[in-house]
CSV table of C-alpha atoms in Angstrom, one decimal:
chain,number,residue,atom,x,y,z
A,1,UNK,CA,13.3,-27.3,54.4
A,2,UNK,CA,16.5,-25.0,53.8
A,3,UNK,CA,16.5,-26.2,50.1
A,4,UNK,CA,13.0,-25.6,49.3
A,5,UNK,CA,13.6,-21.8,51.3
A,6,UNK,CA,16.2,-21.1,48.7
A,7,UNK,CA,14.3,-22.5,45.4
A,8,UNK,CA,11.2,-20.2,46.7
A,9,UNK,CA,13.6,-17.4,47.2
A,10,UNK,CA,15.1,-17.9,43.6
A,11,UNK,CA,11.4,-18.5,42.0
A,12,UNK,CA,10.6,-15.3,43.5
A,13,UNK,CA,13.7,-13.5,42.5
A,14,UNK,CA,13.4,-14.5,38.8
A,15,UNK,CA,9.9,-13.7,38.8
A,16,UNK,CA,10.3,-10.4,40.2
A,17,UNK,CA,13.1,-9.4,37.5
A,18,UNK,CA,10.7,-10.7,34.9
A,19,UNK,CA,7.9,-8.1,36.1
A,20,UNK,CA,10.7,-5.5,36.3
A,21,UNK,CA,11.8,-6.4,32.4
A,22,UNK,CA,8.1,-6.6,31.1
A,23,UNK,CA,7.4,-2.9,32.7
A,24,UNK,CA,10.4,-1.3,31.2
A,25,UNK,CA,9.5,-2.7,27.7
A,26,UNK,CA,5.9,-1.7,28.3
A,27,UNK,CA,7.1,1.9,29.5
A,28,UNK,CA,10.0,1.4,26.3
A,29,UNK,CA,7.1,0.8,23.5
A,30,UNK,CA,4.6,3.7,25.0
A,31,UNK,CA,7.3,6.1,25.1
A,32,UNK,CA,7.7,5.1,21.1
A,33,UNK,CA,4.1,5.5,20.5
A,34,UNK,CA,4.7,8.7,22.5
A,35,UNK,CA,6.8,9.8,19.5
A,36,UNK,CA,4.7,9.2,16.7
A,37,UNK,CA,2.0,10.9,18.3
A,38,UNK,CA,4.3,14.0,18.9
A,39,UNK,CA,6.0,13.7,15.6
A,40,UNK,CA,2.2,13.9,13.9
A,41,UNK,CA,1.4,17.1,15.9
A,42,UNK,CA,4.6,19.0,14.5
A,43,UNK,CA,3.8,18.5,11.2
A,44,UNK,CA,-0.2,18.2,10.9
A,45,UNK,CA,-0.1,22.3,10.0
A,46,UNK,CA,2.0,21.7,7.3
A,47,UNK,CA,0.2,18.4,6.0
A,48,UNK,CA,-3.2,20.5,6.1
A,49,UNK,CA,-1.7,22.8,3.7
A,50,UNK,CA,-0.4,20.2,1.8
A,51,UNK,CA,-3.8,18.3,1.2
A,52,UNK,CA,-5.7,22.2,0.2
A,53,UNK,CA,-2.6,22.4,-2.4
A,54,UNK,CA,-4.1,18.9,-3.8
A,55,UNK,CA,-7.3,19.6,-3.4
A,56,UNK,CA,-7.1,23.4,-5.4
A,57,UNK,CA,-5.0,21.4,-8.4
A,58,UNK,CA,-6.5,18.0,-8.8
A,59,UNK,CA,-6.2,15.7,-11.9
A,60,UNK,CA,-8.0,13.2,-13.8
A,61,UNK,CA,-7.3,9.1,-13.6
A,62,UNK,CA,-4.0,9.2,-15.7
A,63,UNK,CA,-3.2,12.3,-15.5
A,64,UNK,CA,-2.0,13.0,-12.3
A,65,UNK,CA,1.2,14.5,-13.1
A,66,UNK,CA,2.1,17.2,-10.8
A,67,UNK,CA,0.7,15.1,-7.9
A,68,UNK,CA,3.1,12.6,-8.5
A,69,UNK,CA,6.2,15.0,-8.7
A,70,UNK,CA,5.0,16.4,-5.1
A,71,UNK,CA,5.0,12.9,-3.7
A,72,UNK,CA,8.5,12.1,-5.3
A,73,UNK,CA,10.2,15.2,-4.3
A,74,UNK,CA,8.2,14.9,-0.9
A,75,UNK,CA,9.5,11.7,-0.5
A,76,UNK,CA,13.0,11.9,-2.1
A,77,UNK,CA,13.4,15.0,0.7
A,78,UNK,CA,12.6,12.7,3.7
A,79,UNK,CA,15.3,10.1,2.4
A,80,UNK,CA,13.4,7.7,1.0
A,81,UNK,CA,14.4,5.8,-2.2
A,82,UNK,CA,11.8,6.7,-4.6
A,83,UNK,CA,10.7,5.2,-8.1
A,84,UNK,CA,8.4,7.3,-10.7
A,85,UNK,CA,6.3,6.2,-13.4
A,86,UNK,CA,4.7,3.2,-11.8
A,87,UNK,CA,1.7,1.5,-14.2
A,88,UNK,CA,1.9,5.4,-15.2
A,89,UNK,CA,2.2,8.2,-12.9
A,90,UNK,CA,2.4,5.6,-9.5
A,91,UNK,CA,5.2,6.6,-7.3
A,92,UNK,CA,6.6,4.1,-4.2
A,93,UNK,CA,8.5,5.5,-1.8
A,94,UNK,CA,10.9,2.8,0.4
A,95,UNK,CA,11.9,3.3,3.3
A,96,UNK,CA,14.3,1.0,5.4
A,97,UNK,CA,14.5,0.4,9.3
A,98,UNK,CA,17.0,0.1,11.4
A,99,UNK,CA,16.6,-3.7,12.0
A,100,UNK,CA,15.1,-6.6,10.5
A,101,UNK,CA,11.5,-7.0,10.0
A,102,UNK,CA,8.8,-7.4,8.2
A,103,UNK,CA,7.8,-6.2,4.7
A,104,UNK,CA,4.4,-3.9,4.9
A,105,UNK,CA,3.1,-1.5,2.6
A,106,UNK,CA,0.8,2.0,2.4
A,107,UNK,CA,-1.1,2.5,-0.5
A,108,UNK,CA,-2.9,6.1,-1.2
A,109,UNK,CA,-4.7,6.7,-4.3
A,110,UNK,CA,-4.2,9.8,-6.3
A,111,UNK,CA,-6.9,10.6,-8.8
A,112,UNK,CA,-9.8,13.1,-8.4
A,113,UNK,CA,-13.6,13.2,-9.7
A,114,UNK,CA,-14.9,14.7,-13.5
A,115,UNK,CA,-17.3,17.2,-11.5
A,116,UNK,CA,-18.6,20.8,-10.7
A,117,UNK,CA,-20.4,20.2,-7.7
A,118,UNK,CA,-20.4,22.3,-4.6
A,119,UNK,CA,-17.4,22.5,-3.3
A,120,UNK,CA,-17.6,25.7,-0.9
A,121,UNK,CA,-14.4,26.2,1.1
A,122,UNK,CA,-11.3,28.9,0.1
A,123,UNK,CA,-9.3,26.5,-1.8
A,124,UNK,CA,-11.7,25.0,-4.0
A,125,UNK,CA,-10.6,23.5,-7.3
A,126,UNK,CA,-8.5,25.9,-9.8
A,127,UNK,CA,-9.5,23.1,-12.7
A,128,UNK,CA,-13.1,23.5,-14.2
A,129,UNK,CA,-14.3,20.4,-14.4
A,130,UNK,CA,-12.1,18.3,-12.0
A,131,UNK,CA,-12.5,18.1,-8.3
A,132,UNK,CA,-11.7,16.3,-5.2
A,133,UNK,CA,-15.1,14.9,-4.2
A,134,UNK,CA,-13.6,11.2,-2.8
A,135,UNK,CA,-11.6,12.3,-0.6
A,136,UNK,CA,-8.0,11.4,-2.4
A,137,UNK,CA,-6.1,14.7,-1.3
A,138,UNK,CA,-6.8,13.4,2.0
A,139,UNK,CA,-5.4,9.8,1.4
A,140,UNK,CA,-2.2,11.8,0.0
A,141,UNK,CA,-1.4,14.1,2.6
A,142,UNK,CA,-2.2,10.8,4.7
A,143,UNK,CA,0.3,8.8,2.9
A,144,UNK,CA,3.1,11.2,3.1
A,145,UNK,CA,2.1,12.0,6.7
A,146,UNK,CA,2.6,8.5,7.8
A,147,UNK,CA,6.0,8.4,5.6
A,148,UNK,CA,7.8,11.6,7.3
A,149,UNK,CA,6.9,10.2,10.8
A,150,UNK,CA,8.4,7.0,10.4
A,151,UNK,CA,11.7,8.5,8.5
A,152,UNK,CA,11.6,11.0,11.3
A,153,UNK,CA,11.6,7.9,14.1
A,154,UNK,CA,13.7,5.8,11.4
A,155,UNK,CA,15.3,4.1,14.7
A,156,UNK,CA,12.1,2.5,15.8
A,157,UNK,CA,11.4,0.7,12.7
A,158,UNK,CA,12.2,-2.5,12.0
A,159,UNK,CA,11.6,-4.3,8.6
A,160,UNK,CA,10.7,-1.7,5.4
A,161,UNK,CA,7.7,0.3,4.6
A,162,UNK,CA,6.6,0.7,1.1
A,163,UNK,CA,4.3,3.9,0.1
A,164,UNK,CA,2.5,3.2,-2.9
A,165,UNK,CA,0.9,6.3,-4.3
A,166,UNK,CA,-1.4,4.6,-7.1
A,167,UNK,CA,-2.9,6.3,-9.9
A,168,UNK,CA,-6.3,5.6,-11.3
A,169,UNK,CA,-8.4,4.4,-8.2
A,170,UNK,CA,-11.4,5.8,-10.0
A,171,UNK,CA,-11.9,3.4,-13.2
A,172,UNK,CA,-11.0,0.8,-11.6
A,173,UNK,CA,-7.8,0.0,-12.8
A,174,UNK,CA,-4.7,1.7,-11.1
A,175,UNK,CA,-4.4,-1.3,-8.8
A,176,UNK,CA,-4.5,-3.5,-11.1
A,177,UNK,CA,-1.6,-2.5,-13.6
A,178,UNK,CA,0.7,-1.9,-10.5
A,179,UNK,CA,0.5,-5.5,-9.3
A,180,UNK,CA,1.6,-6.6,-13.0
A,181,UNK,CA,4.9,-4.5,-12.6
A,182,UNK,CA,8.4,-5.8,-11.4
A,183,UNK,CA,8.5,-3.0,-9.0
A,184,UNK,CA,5.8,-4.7,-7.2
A,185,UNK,CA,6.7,-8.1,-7.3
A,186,UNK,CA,10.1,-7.1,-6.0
A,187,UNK,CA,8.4,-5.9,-3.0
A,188,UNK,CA,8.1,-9.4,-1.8
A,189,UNK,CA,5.3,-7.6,0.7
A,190,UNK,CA,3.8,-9.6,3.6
A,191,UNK,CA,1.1,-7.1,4.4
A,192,UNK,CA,-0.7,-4.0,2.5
A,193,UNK,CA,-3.0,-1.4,4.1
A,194,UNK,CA,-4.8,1.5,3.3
A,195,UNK,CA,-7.9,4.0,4.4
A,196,UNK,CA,-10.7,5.7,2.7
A,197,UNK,CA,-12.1,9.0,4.4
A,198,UNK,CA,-15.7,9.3,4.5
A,199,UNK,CA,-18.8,10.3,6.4
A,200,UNK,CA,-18.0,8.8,9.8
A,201,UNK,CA,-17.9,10.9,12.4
A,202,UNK,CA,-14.3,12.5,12.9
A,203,UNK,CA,-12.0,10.8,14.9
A,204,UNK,CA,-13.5,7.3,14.6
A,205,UNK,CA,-12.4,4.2,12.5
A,206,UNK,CA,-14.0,1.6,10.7
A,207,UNK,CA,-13.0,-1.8,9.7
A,208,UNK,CA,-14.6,-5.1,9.2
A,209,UNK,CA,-13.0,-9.1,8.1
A,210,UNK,CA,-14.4,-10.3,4.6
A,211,UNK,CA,-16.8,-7.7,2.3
A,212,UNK,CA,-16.6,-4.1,3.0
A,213,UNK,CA,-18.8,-3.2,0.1
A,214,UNK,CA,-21.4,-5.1,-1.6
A,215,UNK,CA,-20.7,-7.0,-4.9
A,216,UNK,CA,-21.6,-4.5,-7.7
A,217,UNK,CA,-22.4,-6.1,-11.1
A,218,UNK,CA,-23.5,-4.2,-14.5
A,219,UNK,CA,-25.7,-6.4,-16.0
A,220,UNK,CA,-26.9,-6.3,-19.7
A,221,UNK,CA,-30.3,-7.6,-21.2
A,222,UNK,CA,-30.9,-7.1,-24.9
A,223,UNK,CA,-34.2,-7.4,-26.9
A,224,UNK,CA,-35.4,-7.5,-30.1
A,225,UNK,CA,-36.3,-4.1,-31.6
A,226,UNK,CA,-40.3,-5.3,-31.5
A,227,UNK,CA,-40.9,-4.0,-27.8
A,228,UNK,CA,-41.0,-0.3,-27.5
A,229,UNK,CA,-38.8,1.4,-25.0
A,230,UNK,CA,-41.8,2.4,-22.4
A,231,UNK,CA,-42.1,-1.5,-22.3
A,232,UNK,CA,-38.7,-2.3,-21.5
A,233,UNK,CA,-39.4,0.5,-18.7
A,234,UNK,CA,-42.1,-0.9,-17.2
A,235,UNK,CA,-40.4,-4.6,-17.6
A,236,UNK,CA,-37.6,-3.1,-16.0
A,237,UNK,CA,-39.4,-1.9,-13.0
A,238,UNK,CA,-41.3,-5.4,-12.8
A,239,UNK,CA,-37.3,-6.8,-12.9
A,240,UNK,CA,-36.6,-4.7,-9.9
A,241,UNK,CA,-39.3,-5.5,-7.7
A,242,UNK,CA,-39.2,-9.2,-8.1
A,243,UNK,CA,-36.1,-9.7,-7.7
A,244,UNK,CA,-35.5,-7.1,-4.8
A,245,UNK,CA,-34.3,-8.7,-0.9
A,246,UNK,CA,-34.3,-7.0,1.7
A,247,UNK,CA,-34.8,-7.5,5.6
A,248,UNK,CA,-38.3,-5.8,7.3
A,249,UNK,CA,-38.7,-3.6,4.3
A,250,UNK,CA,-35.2,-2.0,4.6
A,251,UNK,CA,-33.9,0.8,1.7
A,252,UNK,CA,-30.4,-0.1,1.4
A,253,UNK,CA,-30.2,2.1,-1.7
A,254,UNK,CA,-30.5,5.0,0.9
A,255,UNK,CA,-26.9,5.4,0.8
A,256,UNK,CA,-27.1,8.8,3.1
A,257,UNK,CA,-28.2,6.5,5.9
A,258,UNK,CA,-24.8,4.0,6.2
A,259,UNK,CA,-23.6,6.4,8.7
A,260,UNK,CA,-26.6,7.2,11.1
A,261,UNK,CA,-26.3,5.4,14.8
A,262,UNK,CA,-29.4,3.9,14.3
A,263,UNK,CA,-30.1,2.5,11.4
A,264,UNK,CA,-26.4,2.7,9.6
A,265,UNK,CA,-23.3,0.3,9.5
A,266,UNK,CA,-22.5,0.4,13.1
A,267,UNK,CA,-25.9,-0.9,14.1
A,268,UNK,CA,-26.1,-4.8,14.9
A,269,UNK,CA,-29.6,-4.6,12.8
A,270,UNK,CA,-28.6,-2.0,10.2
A,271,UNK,CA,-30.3,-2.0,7.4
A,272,UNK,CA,-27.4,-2.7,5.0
A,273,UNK,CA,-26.6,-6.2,5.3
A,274,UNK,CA,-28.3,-9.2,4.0
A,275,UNK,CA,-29.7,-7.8,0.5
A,276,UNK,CA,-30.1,-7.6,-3.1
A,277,UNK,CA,-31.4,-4.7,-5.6
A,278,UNK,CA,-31.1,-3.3,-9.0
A,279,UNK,CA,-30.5,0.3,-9.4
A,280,UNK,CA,-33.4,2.6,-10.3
A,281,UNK,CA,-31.7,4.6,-13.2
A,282,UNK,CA,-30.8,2.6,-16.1
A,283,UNK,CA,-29.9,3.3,-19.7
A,284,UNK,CA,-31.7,2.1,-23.1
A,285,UNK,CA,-29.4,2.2,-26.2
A,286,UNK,CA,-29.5,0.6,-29.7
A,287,UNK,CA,-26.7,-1.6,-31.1
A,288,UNK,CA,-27.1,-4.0,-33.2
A,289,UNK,CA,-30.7,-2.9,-34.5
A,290,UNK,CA,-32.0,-4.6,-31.2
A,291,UNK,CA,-32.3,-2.8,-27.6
A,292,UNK,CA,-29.4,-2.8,-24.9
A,293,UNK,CA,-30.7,-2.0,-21.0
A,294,UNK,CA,-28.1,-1.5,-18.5
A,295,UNK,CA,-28.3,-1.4,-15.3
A,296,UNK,CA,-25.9,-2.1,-11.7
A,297,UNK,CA,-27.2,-4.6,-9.2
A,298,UNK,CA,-25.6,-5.1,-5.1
A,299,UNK,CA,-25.4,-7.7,-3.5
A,300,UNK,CA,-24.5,-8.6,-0.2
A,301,UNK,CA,-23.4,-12.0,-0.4
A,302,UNK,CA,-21.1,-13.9,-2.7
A,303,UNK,CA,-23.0,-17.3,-2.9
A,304,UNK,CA,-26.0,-15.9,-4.8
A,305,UNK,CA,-24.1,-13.8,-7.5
A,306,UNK,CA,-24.5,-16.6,-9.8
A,307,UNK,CA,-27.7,-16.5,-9.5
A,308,UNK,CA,-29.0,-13.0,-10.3
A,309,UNK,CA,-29.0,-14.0,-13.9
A,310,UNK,CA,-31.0,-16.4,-13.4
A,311,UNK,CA,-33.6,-14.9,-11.2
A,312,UNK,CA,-33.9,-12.2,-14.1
A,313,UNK,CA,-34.3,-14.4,-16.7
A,314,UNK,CA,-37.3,-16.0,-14.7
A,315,UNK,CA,-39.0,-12.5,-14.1
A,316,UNK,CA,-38.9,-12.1,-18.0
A,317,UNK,CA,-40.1,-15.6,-18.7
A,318,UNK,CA,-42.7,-14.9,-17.1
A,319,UNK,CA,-43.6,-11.2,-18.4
A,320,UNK,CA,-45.1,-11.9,-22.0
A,321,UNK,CA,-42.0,-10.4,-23.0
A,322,UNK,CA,-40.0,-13.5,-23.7
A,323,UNK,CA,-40.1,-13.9,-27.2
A,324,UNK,CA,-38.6,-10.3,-27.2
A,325,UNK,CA,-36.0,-11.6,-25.1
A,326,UNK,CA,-32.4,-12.1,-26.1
A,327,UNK,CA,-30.0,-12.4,-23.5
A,328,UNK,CA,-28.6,-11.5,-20.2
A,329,UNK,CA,-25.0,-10.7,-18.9
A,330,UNK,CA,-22.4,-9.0,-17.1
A,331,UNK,CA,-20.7,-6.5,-18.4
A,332,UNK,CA,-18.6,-5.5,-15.7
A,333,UNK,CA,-18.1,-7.8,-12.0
A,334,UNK,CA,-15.1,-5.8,-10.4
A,335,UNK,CA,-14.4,-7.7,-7.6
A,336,UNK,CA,-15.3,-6.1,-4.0
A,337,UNK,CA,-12.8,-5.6,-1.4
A,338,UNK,CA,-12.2,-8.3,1.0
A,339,UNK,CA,-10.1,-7.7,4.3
A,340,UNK,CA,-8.1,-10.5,5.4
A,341,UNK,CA,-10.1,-12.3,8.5
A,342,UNK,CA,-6.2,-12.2,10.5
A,343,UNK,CA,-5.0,-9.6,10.1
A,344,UNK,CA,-8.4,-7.5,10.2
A,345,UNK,CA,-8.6,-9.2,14.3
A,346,UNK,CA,-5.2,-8.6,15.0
A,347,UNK,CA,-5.0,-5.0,13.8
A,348,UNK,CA,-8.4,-4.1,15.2
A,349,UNK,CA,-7.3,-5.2,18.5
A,350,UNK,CA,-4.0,-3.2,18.2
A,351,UNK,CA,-5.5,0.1,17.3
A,352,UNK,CA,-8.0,-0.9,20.1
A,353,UNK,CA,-5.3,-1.8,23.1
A,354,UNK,CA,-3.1,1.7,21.6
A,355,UNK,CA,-5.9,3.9,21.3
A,356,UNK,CA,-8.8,2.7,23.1
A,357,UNK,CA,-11.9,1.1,22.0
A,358,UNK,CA,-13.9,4.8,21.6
A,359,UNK,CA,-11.7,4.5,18.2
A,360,UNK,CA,-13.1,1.6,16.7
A,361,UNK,CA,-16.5,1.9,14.9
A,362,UNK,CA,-17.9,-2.1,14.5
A,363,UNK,CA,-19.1,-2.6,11.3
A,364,UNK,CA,-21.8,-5.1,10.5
A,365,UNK,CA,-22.9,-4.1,7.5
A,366,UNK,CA,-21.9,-3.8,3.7
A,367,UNK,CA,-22.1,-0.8,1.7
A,368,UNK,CA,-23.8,-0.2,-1.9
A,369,UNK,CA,-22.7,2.1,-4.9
A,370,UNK,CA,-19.0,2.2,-3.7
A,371,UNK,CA,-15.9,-0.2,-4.1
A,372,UNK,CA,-12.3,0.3,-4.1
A,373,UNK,CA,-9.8,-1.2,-6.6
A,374,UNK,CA,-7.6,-1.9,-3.6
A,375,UNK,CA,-9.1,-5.8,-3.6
A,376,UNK,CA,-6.4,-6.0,-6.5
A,377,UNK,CA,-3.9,-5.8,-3.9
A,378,UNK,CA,-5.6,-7.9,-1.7
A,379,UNK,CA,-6.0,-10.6,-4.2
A,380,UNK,CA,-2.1,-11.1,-4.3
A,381,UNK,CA,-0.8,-9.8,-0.7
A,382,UNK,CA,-3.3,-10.2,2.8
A,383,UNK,CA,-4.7,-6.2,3.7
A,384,UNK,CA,-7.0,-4.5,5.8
A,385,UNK,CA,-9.0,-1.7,4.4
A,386,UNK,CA,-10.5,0.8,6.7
A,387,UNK,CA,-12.7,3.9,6.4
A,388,UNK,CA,-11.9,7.3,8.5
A,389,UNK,CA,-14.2,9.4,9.9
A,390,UNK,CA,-14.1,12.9,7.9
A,391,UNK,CA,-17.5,14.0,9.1
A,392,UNK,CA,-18.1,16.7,12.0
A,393,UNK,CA,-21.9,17.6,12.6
A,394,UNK,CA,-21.4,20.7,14.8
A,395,UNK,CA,-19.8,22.0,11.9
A,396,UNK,CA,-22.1,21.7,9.2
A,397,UNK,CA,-18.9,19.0,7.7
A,398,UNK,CA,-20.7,16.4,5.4
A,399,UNK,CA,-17.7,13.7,4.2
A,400,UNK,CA,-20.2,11.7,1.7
A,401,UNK,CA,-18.0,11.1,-1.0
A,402,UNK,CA,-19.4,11.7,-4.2
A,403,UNK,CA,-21.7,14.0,-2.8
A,404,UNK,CA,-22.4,17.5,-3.7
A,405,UNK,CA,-20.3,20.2,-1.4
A,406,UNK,CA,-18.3,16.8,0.1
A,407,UNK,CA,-15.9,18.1,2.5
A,408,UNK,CA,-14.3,17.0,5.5
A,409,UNK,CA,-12.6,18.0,9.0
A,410,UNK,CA,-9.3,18.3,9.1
A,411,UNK,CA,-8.3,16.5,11.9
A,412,UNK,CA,-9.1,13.4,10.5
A,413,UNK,CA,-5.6,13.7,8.8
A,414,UNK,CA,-3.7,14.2,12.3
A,415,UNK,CA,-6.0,11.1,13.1
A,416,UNK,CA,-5.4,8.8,10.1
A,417,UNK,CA,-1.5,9.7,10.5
A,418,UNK,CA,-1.3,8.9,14.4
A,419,UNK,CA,-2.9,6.0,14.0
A,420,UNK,CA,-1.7,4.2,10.9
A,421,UNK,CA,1.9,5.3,11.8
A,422,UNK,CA,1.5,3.8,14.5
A,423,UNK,CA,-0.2,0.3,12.6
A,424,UNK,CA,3.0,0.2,10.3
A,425,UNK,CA,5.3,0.3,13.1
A,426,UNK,CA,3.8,-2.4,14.6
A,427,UNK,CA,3.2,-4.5,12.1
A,428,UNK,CA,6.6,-4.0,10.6
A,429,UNK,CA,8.4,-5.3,13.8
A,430,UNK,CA,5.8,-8.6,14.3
A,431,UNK,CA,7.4,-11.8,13.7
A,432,UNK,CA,6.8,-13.8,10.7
């Protein structure tokens, strides 16, 4: 009886200590989290004027030159090691932590829009022509946001964060040349992330595992010179609505509607999932004395891309207009970004446990017309791609990228730097 008194004793002895441990760690890695957050709100005025000094002087896919020597001396001041010229003007800033960890990287695109739309705020574009209407000034002052609170809390980090500031997002091919370069592949990176601002309300994330966006393909069908052009117009239009899917007569083309409550991406039955349709603009060119249409088709899921060929090809056979007929292909399949299914649970539930789940947006849906060359990254290295709220409806703040007059709230950069500091820290300490 003595001996089993003194076993229990020591049982609940050892478990006591072990409670005692866990709570100091606990109260250890808040009081960390603590930092970053207070770290953010000490530089978030100067990271605002940062992004309006990108957003008054933006520059064209492969030209964005003076961006680039911001981010390098930006970086270079912080104590980074920096390299220049990546795949053109890419910078990547390293940084190293004080312990062993994990290799993660930050990627934040750099290029701005060939537009003159509506851009009514104080520091609207200097350059004629050219003008921040995706959001990238945001994904900047982001990027170097999340870089100067982790070199400012250098002692927390473990493993080593690299920034990569990439050019030429827009065409579709930044992405792409950096993961051909040494610098890259020297990396030897575990894990990549990055965001996108857009029309969600401000202060609110959204991520999902597998396709964000809907598979965009260009597809070209050439005739013979014989059928007149208001022909292929009305053939067209015959294309589209026989081939067109959609669930109880959903609009998925409605693009202004992703991001309403009801009937948007955070809706179980939104009406963008689960469909496929052709564009209604389209061009008619001559090449080759014979007609060229082009057109962009979405859809939703992977397993019937090699069939929307097909499915054309039957609408025409069955027109009166196949022995005008000549062929159908793609002229352009980017591939759509696809979030890692691991890493997309395990970060969502981080950012969830951190920040509560009022953060977290659920996405069951995939959107149309956009895509992000990120997936190149993703094709060689696991990432999670999410989307920040930029939008504020009290205050007239529309974040629809692309859009005329696209602006966004500010606070979504104090919001995307809190948060995704936070992500890196995490993610650089997690074991292997």
């Amino acid at each position: 009886m003595l001996i089993n008194m003194n076993l229990r004793g020591w049982f609940i002895l050892l478990m006591l200590s072990f409670t005692i441990l866990n709570g100091c760690i606990n109260k250890n890695e808040s009081n960390n989290y603590l930092r970053i957050e207070k770290t953010t709100d000490e530089i978030r005025t100067k990271l605002v004027a940062l992004r309006r000094d990108f957003h008054e002087n933006p520059e064209l896919a492969g030209n964005e030159v003076r961006s680039a020597k911001i981010i390098a001396k930006y970086l270079e001041e912080l104590g980074l090691e920096v390299k220049t010229d990546i795949a053109g003007n890419g910078v990547i800033g390293i940084l190293h932590g004080e312990s062993a960890g994990r290799n993660i990287a930050w990627r934040a695109d750099m290029d701005a829009l060939p537009n003159d739309f509506l851009d009514d705020v104080p520091f609207k574009s200097k350059n004629e022509g050219v003008q921040h209407g995706c959001g990238h000034d945001v994904h900047m002052a982001i990027g170097l946001g999340i870089a100067e609170v982790l070199a400012k809390n250098r002692d927390l980090l473990s493993g080593t964060i690299y920034f990569i500031f990439q050019p030429e997002e827009e065409p579709f091919k930044g992405a792409k040349n950096i993961v051909q370069t040494k610098d890259f592949l020297n990396m030897n990176l575990d894990e990549i992330y990055t965001l996108h601002v857009t029309a969600l309300p401000v202060g609110k994330i959204m991520t999902k595992a597998n396709e964000l966006y809907a598979y965009q393909k260009r597809i070209k069908l050439s005739f013979k010179k014989s059928i007149s052009q208001k022909e292929l117009k009305d053939l067209y239009e015959k294309i589209r609505i026989e081939t067109l899917r959609t669930v109880d007569g959903n609009k998925p083309w409605e693009i202004p509607l992703a991001f309403d409550t009801t009937r948007g991406l955070s809706n179980a039955n939104t009406m963008f999932k689960d469909y496929f349709f052709m564009e209604e603009n389209f061009v008619i060119h001559e090449e080759s004395n014979q007609w060229e249409l082009l057109a962009d088709a979405y859809e939703t899921k992977k397993s019937n891309v090699s069939n929307i060929l097909s499915n054309i090809i039957e609408v025409i056979n069955s027109s009166g207009y196949e022995d005008k007929f000549i062929s159908a292909s793609f002229i352009q399949e980017n591939p759509t970004v696809m979030n890692d299914e691991k890493l997309t649970s395990e970060t969502s539930r981080f950012l969830e446990n951190r920040f509560g789940s009022e953060l977290l947006m659920q996405d069951y849906g995939q959107i149309p017309y956009f895509n992000d060359d990120f997936i190149y990254f993703q094709e060689k290295i696991p990432g999670v791609y999410f989307l920040l709220g930029g939008s504020n409806k009290e205050k007239e703040i529309n974040a629809m990228n692309h859009a005329p007059n696209f602006r966004v709230d500010e606070e979504c950069i104090r919001v995307g730097v809190k948060t995704f500091s936070s992500l890196m820290l995490n993610r650089a300490e997690s074991e292997k």
